[in-house]
XYZ file of C-alpha atoms in Angstrom:
742
model
C -46.960 133.795 38.266
C -44.017 133.699 40.573
C -45.411 130.418 41.883
C -45.407 128.760 38.396
C -41.902 129.954 37.817
C -40.758 128.371 41.034
C -42.312 125.235 39.981
C -40.808 125.217 36.498
C -37.499 125.963 38.257
C -37.838 123.007 40.371
C -38.672 120.792 37.499
C -35.624 121.904 35.617
C -33.213 121.409 38.484
C -34.797 117.759 39.029
C -34.207 117.166 35.137
C -30.624 118.287 35.472
C -29.836 116.135 38.316
C -31.356 113.100 36.573
C -29.425 113.694 33.546
C -26.414 114.113 35.386
C -27.024 111.017 37.379
C -27.605 109.129 34.132
C -24.305 110.533 32.697
C -22.294 109.346 35.858
C -23.819 105.995 35.818
C -22.946 105.329 32.338
C -19.517 106.274 32.896
C -19.099 103.985 35.751
C -20.271 100.985 33.661
C -18.234 101.891 30.767
C -16.792 98.230 30.753
C -20.266 96.598 31.318
C -22.604 97.531 28.597
C -26.049 95.705 28.431
C -24.671 93.289 31.144
C -21.909 92.195 28.750
C -18.209 91.988 29.740
C -15.814 94.484 28.242
C -13.340 92.338 25.965
C -9.794 93.246 25.215
C -7.365 91.356 23.264
C -3.759 90.932 24.942
C -0.829 89.299 23.102
C 2.091 87.645 24.650
C 5.294 85.716 23.709
C 4.520 81.941 23.155
C 8.061 80.711 24.522
C 9.349 82.869 27.254
C 9.051 80.725 30.453
C 8.338 81.283 33.397
C 6.748 84.559 32.010
C 4.664 83.098 29.508
C 4.791 80.015 27.319
C 2.788 77.230 25.590
C 3.495 74.001 27.312
C 3.620 70.351 25.594
C -0.082 70.044 26.106
C -0.834 73.405 24.190
C -1.832 75.250 27.441
C -0.773 78.916 27.721
C 0.869 79.363 31.097
C 3.185 81.530 33.072
C 3.346 84.548 35.437
C 1.981 86.947 33.064
C -0.831 84.663 31.933
C -1.862 84.390 35.634
C -1.787 88.000 35.981
C -3.915 88.738 33.083
C -6.501 85.966 34.521
C -6.349 87.589 37.839
C -7.083 91.101 36.437
C -10.000 89.673 34.233
C -11.675 88.058 37.243
C -11.182 91.404 39.772
C -12.203 93.815 37.188
C -15.073 91.709 35.468
C -13.714 91.853 31.937
C -13.077 89.284 29.511
C -9.319 89.149 28.322
C -8.457 87.235 25.359
C -4.779 86.066 25.546
C -3.170 85.301 22.172
C 0.172 83.692 22.331
C 2.642 84.489 19.445
C 6.139 85.197 18.560
C 7.642 88.214 20.468
C 8.396 90.249 17.371
C 4.859 89.453 15.969
C 3.555 90.623 19.376
C 5.079 93.778 18.951
C 4.006 94.206 15.492
C 0.460 93.459 16.409
C 0.419 96.111 19.038
C 1.837 98.955 16.892
C -0.768 97.994 14.063
C -3.689 98.000 16.726
C -4.363 94.309 15.887
C -4.271 93.776 19.853
C -5.180 95.927 22.752
C -2.095 95.318 24.848
C 0.861 93.041 25.387
C 0.835 91.430 28.768
C 4.553 91.986 29.507
C 7.594 94.283 28.097
C 10.733 95.859 29.784
C 10.333 99.444 29.983
C 13.039 101.656 28.306
C 12.953 105.388 27.344
C 12.765 104.363 23.733
C 9.480 102.250 24.299
C 8.164 104.869 26.761
C 8.036 107.250 23.575
C 5.882 104.692 21.620
C 3.622 102.944 24.137
C 1.790 103.482 27.290
C 3.121 101.519 30.271
C 1.122 100.343 33.263
C 2.884 100.029 36.789
C 5.376 97.439 36.614
C 4.592 93.811 37.782
C 8.168 92.675 38.363
C 11.663 94.099 38.242
C 13.822 92.330 35.609
C 17.822 91.913 35.280
C 19.718 90.522 32.543
C 22.931 88.307 32.696
C 25.602 86.827 30.721
C 25.584 83.146 30.180
C 28.649 81.195 28.912
C 29.348 77.419 28.822
C 31.074 76.120 31.957
C 34.466 75.363 30.433
C 34.648 79.057 28.861
C 37.369 80.808 30.764
C 38.201 84.015 28.319
C 34.866 85.585 29.112
C 34.715 87.126 32.744
C 32.542 90.373 32.083
C 30.685 92.175 29.259
C 34.115 93.894 28.509
C 35.126 90.336 27.112
C 32.403 90.254 24.699
C 34.338 91.958 21.916
C 34.816 89.891 18.991
C 32.874 86.942 20.217
C 29.562 85.707 18.918
C 26.705 86.708 21.387
C 22.993 85.160 20.940
C 20.057 87.452 21.965
C 16.253 87.371 21.543
C 15.034 89.595 18.539
C 13.227 92.669 19.941
C 14.712 92.134 23.581
C 16.081 95.122 25.420
C 19.455 93.544 25.205
C 19.655 94.104 21.639
C 20.714 97.599 21.870
C 22.944 96.868 24.614
C 24.731 94.215 22.353
C 25.024 96.812 19.669
C 26.817 99.210 21.940
C 29.574 96.276 22.530
C 32.301 97.106 19.901
C 33.186 94.133 17.737
C 30.583 91.803 19.191
C 29.141 89.466 16.659
C 25.342 89.761 17.222
C 23.468 86.225 16.623
C 19.754 86.921 16.784
C 17.229 84.052 17.806
C 13.411 84.424 17.843
C 13.245 83.425 21.554
C 15.282 82.884 24.676
C 15.334 79.131 24.370
C 16.700 79.019 20.998
C 19.527 81.330 22.078
C 20.342 79.070 25.009
C 20.302 75.985 22.723
C 22.579 77.898 20.368
C 25.026 78.488 23.493
C 24.824 74.592 24.337
C 25.189 73.475 20.800
C 28.561 75.809 20.550
C 27.044 77.990 17.736
C 27.806 81.059 19.946
C 30.156 82.049 22.589
C 27.846 83.790 24.877
C 24.000 84.482 25.374
C 22.671 87.786 27.041
C 19.029 87.392 28.300
C 16.625 87.676 31.099
C 18.148 85.893 34.049
C 15.128 84.315 35.606
C 13.884 82.936 32.262
C 17.104 81.445 31.137
C 17.707 79.647 34.611
C 14.248 78.402 34.193
C 14.848 76.884 30.853
C 18.229 75.489 31.760
C 16.548 73.810 34.787
C 13.773 72.339 32.522
C 16.408 71.062 30.132
C 18.515 69.758 32.910
C 21.553 71.450 31.403
C 22.424 73.853 34.352
C 25.708 72.119 35.088
C 26.909 72.941 31.534
C 26.332 76.666 31.862
C 27.572 79.351 34.066
C 26.869 83.252 34.727
C 29.623 85.660 34.546
C 29.920 89.364 35.477
C 27.562 91.376 37.228
C 23.869 91.635 36.346
C 23.195 93.918 33.198
C 20.886 96.535 34.505
C 17.292 96.498 36.154
C 14.307 97.306 34.321
C 10.706 97.691 35.258
C 8.441 95.116 33.249
C 4.630 95.098 33.060
C 1.609 95.321 30.715
C 1.769 97.903 28.095
C -0.768 99.541 25.382
C -0.583 101.772 22.533
C -0.466 105.573 23.060
C -3.925 106.968 22.990
C -5.595 103.780 24.430
C -6.227 105.324 27.929
C -9.379 103.004 28.554
C -7.263 99.639 28.419
C -4.418 101.448 30.270
C -6.508 102.555 33.158
C -8.350 99.134 33.328
C -4.936 97.217 33.591
C -3.451 99.665 36.053
C -6.743 99.498 38.299
C -6.676 95.672 37.969
C -2.801 95.420 39.069
C -3.764 97.741 41.902
C -6.526 95.565 43.141
C -4.542 92.136 42.939
C -1.805 93.883 44.734
C -3.898 94.964 47.573
C -6.009 91.561 48.067
C -2.744 89.642 47.760
C -3.456 87.642 44.575
C -0.558 89.311 43.110
C 1.896 87.920 45.842
C 0.444 84.493 45.337
C 1.018 84.385 41.562
C 4.679 85.882 42.147
C 5.391 83.096 44.772
C 4.046 80.318 42.598
C 6.596 81.340 39.629
C 9.425 82.825 41.210
C 9.479 82.441 45.127
C 9.519 85.402 47.565
C 12.498 87.232 46.085
C 10.483 90.188 44.461
C 7.293 90.238 46.076
C 4.945 93.275 46.307
C 6.381 93.776 49.773
C 9.792 94.100 48.193
C 8.867 96.370 45.481
C 7.633 98.686 48.323
C 10.825 98.115 50.185
C 12.939 99.073 46.959
C 10.891 102.099 46.757
C 11.392 103.104 50.394
C 15.154 102.516 49.789
C 15.404 104.970 46.891
C 13.454 107.454 49.079
C 16.228 106.896 51.804
C 18.854 107.693 49.217
C 17.127 110.816 48.092
C 16.795 111.815 51.866
C 20.458 111.031 52.500
C 21.616 113.176 49.509
C 19.402 116.055 50.762
C 20.674 115.673 54.358
C 24.396 115.827 53.004
C 23.839 118.925 51.007
C 22.291 120.757 54.076
C 25.282 119.399 56.109
C 27.524 121.289 53.740
C 25.519 124.495 53.917
C 24.288 124.345 57.448
C 26.864 123.339 59.963
C 24.134 124.139 62.802
C 22.243 121.037 61.918
C 25.316 118.836 61.871
C 24.379 116.604 64.905
C 20.814 116.171 63.988
C 21.775 114.956 60.645
C 24.202 112.439 61.896
C 21.554 110.991 63.881
C 19.463 110.865 60.699
C 22.054 109.169 58.613
C 22.691 106.819 61.419
C 19.011 105.839 61.664
C 18.802 105.245 57.639
C 22.013 103.212 57.729
C 20.477 100.723 60.242
C 17.529 100.588 58.126
C 19.881 99.673 55.117
C 21.527 96.968 56.976
C 18.122 95.563 57.993
C 17.092 95.634 54.317
C 20.527 94.046 53.393
C 20.033 91.303 55.705
C 16.592 90.525 54.575
C 17.991 90.475 51.027
C 20.441 87.844 52.242
C 17.779 85.808 53.843
C 15.920 85.851 50.329
C 19.090 84.740 48.576
C 19.557 81.678 51.048
C 15.739 80.974 50.320
C 16.354 81.064 46.496
C 19.256 78.828 47.010
C 17.288 76.302 49.180
C 14.590 76.185 46.538
C 16.966 75.741 43.808
C 18.853 72.873 45.674
C 16.785 71.423 47.980
C 13.411 69.117 47.837
C 10.651 70.943 49.577
C 8.789 67.899 50.521
C 11.764 65.881 52.207
C 14.172 68.843 52.780
C 16.880 66.615 51.438
C 19.167 67.966 48.704
C 17.825 67.560 45.246
C 19.027 66.010 41.922
C 21.025 69.203 40.982
C 22.662 69.224 44.478
C 23.472 65.669 44.193
C 25.165 66.044 40.481
C 27.185 69.092 41.537
C 28.222 67.179 44.612
C 29.124 64.124 42.421
C 31.066 65.899 39.813
C 33.115 67.486 42.657
C 34.027 63.832 43.972
C 34.648 62.673 40.641
C 37.203 65.428 39.906
C 39.028 64.269 43.046
C 39.307 60.867 41.451
C 38.422 58.790 44.488
C 36.640 55.644 44.283
C 32.850 56.136 45.056
C 29.529 54.495 44.299
C 26.031 55.839 43.445
C 22.989 54.029 44.761
C 19.699 54.611 43.191
C 16.820 53.668 45.177
C 13.248 53.334 44.086
C 10.115 52.231 46.126
C 8.265 49.120 45.011
C 4.764 49.833 43.918
C 4.490 53.132 45.549
C 2.020 54.360 43.018
C -0.480 52.105 44.674
C -0.106 54.161 47.761
C -0.636 57.226 46.168
C -3.748 56.086 44.238
C -5.204 54.399 47.430
C -4.330 56.507 50.438
C -3.637 59.907 48.596
C -0.565 61.900 47.756
C -0.558 63.740 51.181
C 0.084 60.304 52.881
C 2.459 59.507 50.087
C 4.454 62.684 50.561
C 4.800 62.190 54.402
C 5.937 58.632 53.596
C 8.798 60.056 51.360
C 9.570 62.343 54.241
C 9.974 59.737 56.836
C 12.008 57.573 54.420
C 14.427 60.170 53.706
C 14.953 60.584 57.576
C 15.705 56.630 58.174
C 18.018 56.614 55.075
C 20.024 59.603 56.448
C 20.938 57.326 59.528
C 21.658 54.101 57.547
C 24.157 55.641 54.880
C 27.110 56.375 57.245
C 28.637 59.782 58.105
C 29.948 61.856 55.205
C 27.817 60.387 52.454
C 25.143 62.137 50.659
C 21.441 61.111 50.273
C 19.257 63.343 47.728
C 15.805 63.182 46.521
C 15.342 61.957 43.128
C 12.395 61.964 40.734
C 9.070 60.612 42.196
C 9.750 58.088 44.749
C 13.433 57.732 43.948
C 16.454 58.726 46.157
C 20.204 58.946 45.326
C 22.861 57.865 47.554
C 26.591 58.814 47.138
C 29.052 56.759 49.082
C 32.429 58.215 49.142
C 36.021 56.981 49.733
C 35.148 53.337 48.897
C 37.693 50.435 49.586
C 35.631 48.271 47.297
C 32.163 47.719 46.134
C 31.353 45.536 49.001
C 30.880 48.595 51.297
C 28.291 49.896 48.854
C 26.512 46.522 48.987
C 26.595 46.546 52.740
C 24.743 49.983 52.857
C 22.295 48.388 50.240
C 21.536 45.534 52.419
C 21.186 47.546 55.772
C 18.431 49.682 53.711
C 16.693 46.690 52.445
C 16.911 45.078 56.013
C 15.486 48.153 57.501
C 12.494 48.346 55.168
C 11.248 45.275 57.012
C 10.286 47.638 59.729
C 6.711 49.043 59.162
C 5.981 52.763 58.742
C 3.280 54.293 60.894
C 1.541 57.278 58.993
C -1.791 58.628 60.317
C -2.993 55.286 61.818
C -1.781 53.266 58.606
C 0.769 50.584 59.324
C 2.531 50.217 55.939
C 5.196 47.584 55.072
C 7.252 48.670 52.041
C 10.014 47.250 50.130
C 12.726 49.081 47.735
C 14.804 48.137 44.790
C 18.409 49.547 44.593
C 20.709 50.119 41.708
C 24.597 50.423 42.488
C 27.147 51.986 40.138
C 30.741 52.060 41.032
C 33.006 54.613 39.875
C 35.033 54.167 37.582
C 34.034 50.848 36.447
C 30.420 51.795 35.882
C 31.250 55.213 34.471
C 33.489 58.099 34.643
C 30.851 60.947 34.340
C 28.001 61.804 36.536
C 25.365 61.356 33.859
C 26.700 57.801 32.988
C 27.118 56.786 36.609
C 23.444 57.992 37.537
C 22.260 56.303 34.156
C 23.964 53.049 34.643
C 22.644 53.128 38.531
C 19.245 53.400 36.987
C 19.906 50.471 34.706
C 20.790 48.403 37.670
C 17.767 49.552 39.649
C 15.442 48.229 36.847
C 17.190 45.077 36.818
C 16.720 44.593 40.627
C 13.032 45.223 39.767
C 12.886 42.873 36.804
C 13.572 40.051 39.341
C 10.806 40.963 41.639
C 12.029 44.051 43.662
C 13.031 44.122 47.386
C 16.579 43.577 46.186
C 19.916 45.230 44.736
C 21.772 44.964 41.523
C 25.492 46.083 40.735
C 25.926 47.494 37.254
C 28.219 45.432 34.850
C 28.790 45.085 31.279
C 25.888 42.529 30.720
C 23.468 45.398 31.842
C 25.042 47.820 29.312
C 24.871 45.208 26.507
C 21.110 44.456 27.372
C 20.512 48.169 27.636
C 22.191 48.601 24.102
C 20.014 45.799 22.706
C 16.918 47.455 24.033
C 17.951 50.682 22.433
C 18.470 48.886 19.267
C 15.131 47.126 19.057
C 13.688 50.584 20.349
C 15.000 52.284 17.251
C 13.805 49.455 15.057
C 10.320 49.536 16.686
C 9.961 53.126 16.089
C 10.950 52.584 12.297
C 8.358 49.787 12.345
C 5.582 52.171 13.139
C 6.425 54.301 10.217
C 7.432 51.293 7.873
C 4.156 49.404 8.496
C 5.934 46.301 9.700
C 3.228 44.999 11.755
C 0.729 42.292 10.747
C -2.272 40.697 12.431
C -2.702 37.039 13.032
C -6.336 35.739 13.909
C -7.187 32.920 16.368
C -10.701 31.550 16.407
C -13.196 31.497 19.322
C -15.396 28.489 19.489
C -18.890 28.100 20.851
C -18.249 25.068 23.056
C -21.922 23.730 22.815
C -22.288 24.064 19.252
C -18.499 23.669 18.498
C -18.576 26.474 15.708
C -16.580 29.465 15.336
C -18.320 32.590 16.589
C -15.490 34.998 16.899
C -11.785 35.710 16.709
C -9.013 37.490 18.359
C -6.451 39.732 16.434
C -2.994 39.269 17.696
C -0.161 41.380 16.634
C 3.164 40.211 15.109
C 6.116 42.232 14.088
C 7.581 41.279 10.688
C 11.146 42.687 11.442
C 13.411 42.723 8.389
C 16.347 41.466 10.418
C 14.932 39.484 13.234
C 12.163 37.822 11.163
C 8.566 37.405 12.893
C 8.768 38.749 16.314
C 6.110 37.886 18.877
C 4.545 40.417 20.968
C 6.157 39.247 24.428
C 9.462 40.476 22.933
C 8.477 44.154 22.103
C 5.252 44.996 23.732
C 6.943 45.718 27.181
C 9.271 47.985 25.500
C 6.564 49.571 23.634
C 4.721 50.180 26.981
C 7.799 51.850 28.713
C 8.393 54.243 25.876
C 4.686 55.199 25.171
C 5.009 53.456 21.408
C 1.968 51.244 22.528
C -0.478 54.054 21.969
C 0.141 54.328 18.163
C 0.649 50.657 17.734
C -2.541 49.757 19.753
C -4.320 52.281 17.449
C -2.992 50.552 14.369
C -3.928 47.346 15.693
C -7.609 48.461 16.457
C -7.947 50.214 13.238
C -6.647 47.407 10.950
C -8.630 44.530 12.932
C -11.924 46.858 12.293
C -11.002 47.493 8.723
C -10.281 43.676 7.975
C -13.570 42.538 9.666
C -15.486 45.005 7.856
C -13.957 43.829 4.701
C -14.746 40.076 5.253
C -18.359 40.925 5.920
C -18.537 42.981 2.777
C -17.158 39.907 0.999
C -20.128 37.643 2.331
C -18.556 35.996 5.259
C -20.863 35.507 8.145
C -20.504 38.502 10.730
C -18.520 37.621 13.627
C -16.918 39.646 16.399
C -13.331 40.334 16.569
C -11.615 40.829 19.701
C -8.726 43.440 20.288
C -6.395 43.643 23.266
C -6.156 46.930 24.934
C -3.157 47.916 26.858
C -3.190 49.721 30.183
C -1.742 52.992 28.894
C -3.861 52.910 25.873
C -6.895 52.342 28.020
C -5.977 55.346 30.215
C -5.051 57.498 27.431
C -7.356 60.874 27.344
C -8.833 60.211 24.096
C -9.275 56.402 24.251
C -13.109 56.637 23.668
C -12.899 59.309 20.955
C -10.241 56.940 19.068
C -12.643 53.869 19.413
C -15.560 55.851 18.164
C -13.663 57.430 15.324
C -12.150 54.128 14.098
C -15.678 52.615 13.898
C -16.826 55.471 11.960
C -13.789 55.531 9.785
C -13.983 51.646 8.890
C -17.730 51.436 8.873
C -17.655 48.335 11.318
C -20.952 48.015 13.397
C -19.802 48.389 16.887
C -21.636 44.862 17.802
C -18.751 43.173 15.929
C -16.004 44.740 18.146
C -14.769 43.370 21.416
C -11.985 45.134 23.612
C -9.950 42.845 25.763
C -8.606 44.583 28.842
C -6.724 42.806 31.677
C -7.891 42.401 35.333
C -5.020 44.646 36.620
C -5.842 47.457 34.091
C -9.591 47.447 35.186
C -8.824 47.823 38.981
C -5.999 50.275 38.612
C -8.631 53.211 38.731
C -11.995 51.676 39.375
C -14.007 54.841 38.921
C -12.346 55.671 35.702
C -12.865 52.141 34.349
C -16.677 51.967 35.217
C -17.053 55.411 33.556
C -15.375 54.347 30.373
C -16.918 50.856 30.234
C -20.479 52.423 30.736
C -19.682 54.595 27.766
C -18.309 51.906 25.556
C -21.535 49.793 26.424
C -23.507 52.813 25.296
C -21.477 52.961 22.071
C -22.488 49.220 21.558
C -18.939 47.759 21.874
C -18.456 44.436 23.908
C -15.951 44.395 26.719
C -14.026 41.324 27.869
C -12.034 40.961 30.839
C -8.664 38.941 29.929
C -6.490 36.940 32.148
C -9.227 36.859 34.798
C -8.299 35.176 38.155
C -4.608 36.341 37.939
C -5.031 39.945 39.207
C -6.725 41.581 42.432
C -10.157 42.261 41.210
C -13.268 41.817 43.315
C -16.440 39.868 41.728
C -18.538 42.654 43.159
C -17.105 44.941 40.497
C -18.080 42.799 37.635
C -21.682 43.992 37.239
C -20.714 47.497 37.970
C -18.196 47.535 35.146
C -20.603 46.516 32.655
C -18.435 43.230 31.486
C -19.776 41.261 28.786
C -17.184 38.333 28.950
C -14.413 37.161 31.029
C -11.577 34.982 29.866
C -10.285 32.374 32.408
C -6.496 32.712 32.299
C -4.547 29.637 30.539
C -2.783 29.125 34.048
C -6.050 27.581 35.258
C -6.659 25.428 32.046
C -3.348 23.951 31.135
C -3.583 21.123 33.999
C -7.366 21.140 34.525
C -7.362 17.289 33.626
C -5.274 16.394 36.738
C -5.390 19.650 38.832
C -8.629 19.350 41.065
C -7.620 23.083 42.400
C -7.802 24.697 39.049
C -10.789 22.569 37.949
C -12.633 23.962 41.203
C -11.459 27.551 40.297
C -12.743 27.436 36.867
C -15.997 26.054 37.838
C -16.234 28.707 40.513
C -15.633 31.628 38.082
C -18.055 30.046 35.623
C -20.993 29.707 38.145
C -20.399 33.252 39.578
C -20.258 34.864 36.120
C -23.593 33.178 35.127
C -25.150 34.955 37.920
C -24.023 38.299 36.530
C -25.155 37.187 32.949
C -21.445 37.235 31.922
C -20.184 34.825 29.206
C -16.933 33.019 30.080
C -14.329 31.994 27.743
C -11.224 29.485 28.538
C -8.164 30.462 26.907
C -5.264 27.996 26.060
C -7.407 24.913 25.368
C -4.875 22.231 23.713
C -6.496 18.891 24.302
C -10.063 17.265 23.681
C -9.887 16.327 27.514
C -9.709 20.010 28.561
C -12.465 20.816 26.235
C -14.956 18.246 27.571
C -14.199 19.162 31.319
C -15.100 22.741 30.320
C -18.262 21.700 28.629
C -19.383 20.054 31.743
C -18.606 22.894 34.091
C -20.760 25.114 31.766
C -17.992 27.286 30.167
C -19.542 29.067 26.820
C -16.333 29.632 24.730
C -13.081 28.211 24.290
C -9.843 29.418 22.469
C -6.582 27.449 21.863
C -4.215 25.324 19.963
C -6.805 22.413 19.948
C -8.762 24.287 17.453
C -6.214 26.374 15.597
C -3.116 28.331 16.058
C -3.169 32.182 15.121
C -3.417 32.457 11.325
C -2.333 35.250 9.080
C -5.439 34.695 6.862
C -8.879 34.284 8.457
C -10.370 32.792 5.267
C -8.756 29.438 5.855
C -10.739 28.962 8.985
C -14.255 29.886 8.004
C -16.543 29.599 5.000
C -18.867 32.069 3.648
């Protein structure tokens, strides 16, 4: 009997242990049930850079976004980030539509309503005013003035406490800053880091200044609603882990630098402890004279630690200054530093010159040798330029491969020209980078104060205009800004405005030029050519406006219109009973490299109902080789779609014939430069014959463009050219029906 009781007792104990184990095990996998990730919804501000914002491409980015992604990975949970207006985010949390907000400043009032995790950053606010504002020095001066702020921001209560201040609410910090810049308000109070980030992005830092002392420091981090301890503990644990493994520091340095890294948070906490200890020691000194000497030693020790901390803080401030005013790749001053220095010298009313230097075709080096070598080239060029510009002058890094040079105390513009000549001459010496011997050239634009402008912005703009004039004449030269450039820039601006209106007003028309089968002398296709029916200028040919459209990006919507209209018109002719023929459309480099180019072609074919076999796309040789891997991929997919590809202007670029088969080319067009004198120029005749013979080896059709005489046609027929196109057959016509019969 006793033995049975013992057995039953043992069984009961085992069952209890198993039940306890299952209970503990289920608790440990609370966030991973049935191998599915635990999911939470987290809201955030859609316009609060650099903390959280939606960029121009629709990507949700920022410090808080990266923190949430890191927590998601380290805790193995799925976090759905939902960007929205700040006020809507707060409302969503209060109504439990979301589980948390990824960043909120901690205040006593908010602590009564929400559960705050440990902070991810310490924020401070600041007062921003326009640079010419003199009557606002501190927060006390805000009485009776208009003050902008973000709705729901912690500064809202602070502004309410300012007697007489006129509160001007805005949905986000960017709107508040714009209100200040536009003169709608006299001051703006907001997050210091976010405001400086926005001003830098807008390139308006020279118009605004910070006055007074920082307005308080507040802890900032994720927050959830009361009673949601599960999400609270998850976020807290995630923050602990990313701080321990160094992920937090990397995220912080990415968005803010080193000023307030995790190590600094620890340092601040340590300093607070020091103050508490000092206070306790002081009280003990007053009560216990016996410990006086010992306490003095302790105070001295803590003071030394504070001095070290202060020294570190100063070093961090210097680092922030370096990041704000110096280029990290070349260690040269950046554009912001250059503008401030230029403004100082303009205020002195001394004669000076701004040189804007840009490397010719530097993009090819980046594409060929890689950006690392490109960055090293820029660094070496910066060192060489510092030695060439003369003592007392300034060189700064501009955008991309550009450099600014400030020549001070000029006697005449000849001094600036001498500097430009020295630079161009020095560029004849090669650069040796990682075993590559590189010969580079540069173009330089010169703007002299005050003749070329009386403000920093006008001088830089006009120096850039002169730079592009130097590039227009082939590069490796300099150009001095004068009124004629200004007139041309005005004409370009006027035409650009008219061009934008033309897109909206449907002022473009298509003309059609036939392609002829040389053997049968019959029309087998046509090329669609755009014309601009300008109300003021009349019919404008593409060479007058296409380059401007390329530079401004308008070529993408214009090119899409041409493609759609050509497909629509060809389909209409086929439906009317005309013999189906392929229509060719010219595709610009920017349009070809646009991210949704293939989708655009496919959608237009589907929209117009044109069969792909009746569409041909013409790309230039230069466009094809600019990114050979991308080109091969796109052309293979066009082939799968059933669209023909024609390489235009063949023989004028840099392509190799070995790429022709790889690139799935159906047809090449011999450039008109080889055709116009083919009757008398034996070299051009030999080139045309060679191109034709080699193309035949790859089963590629050959078309000659620019045919104007019967003699040219006869020669092309002898060398085996397949098609011809030119004024000999027909000029481009607005109506195709005149050229063909049903």
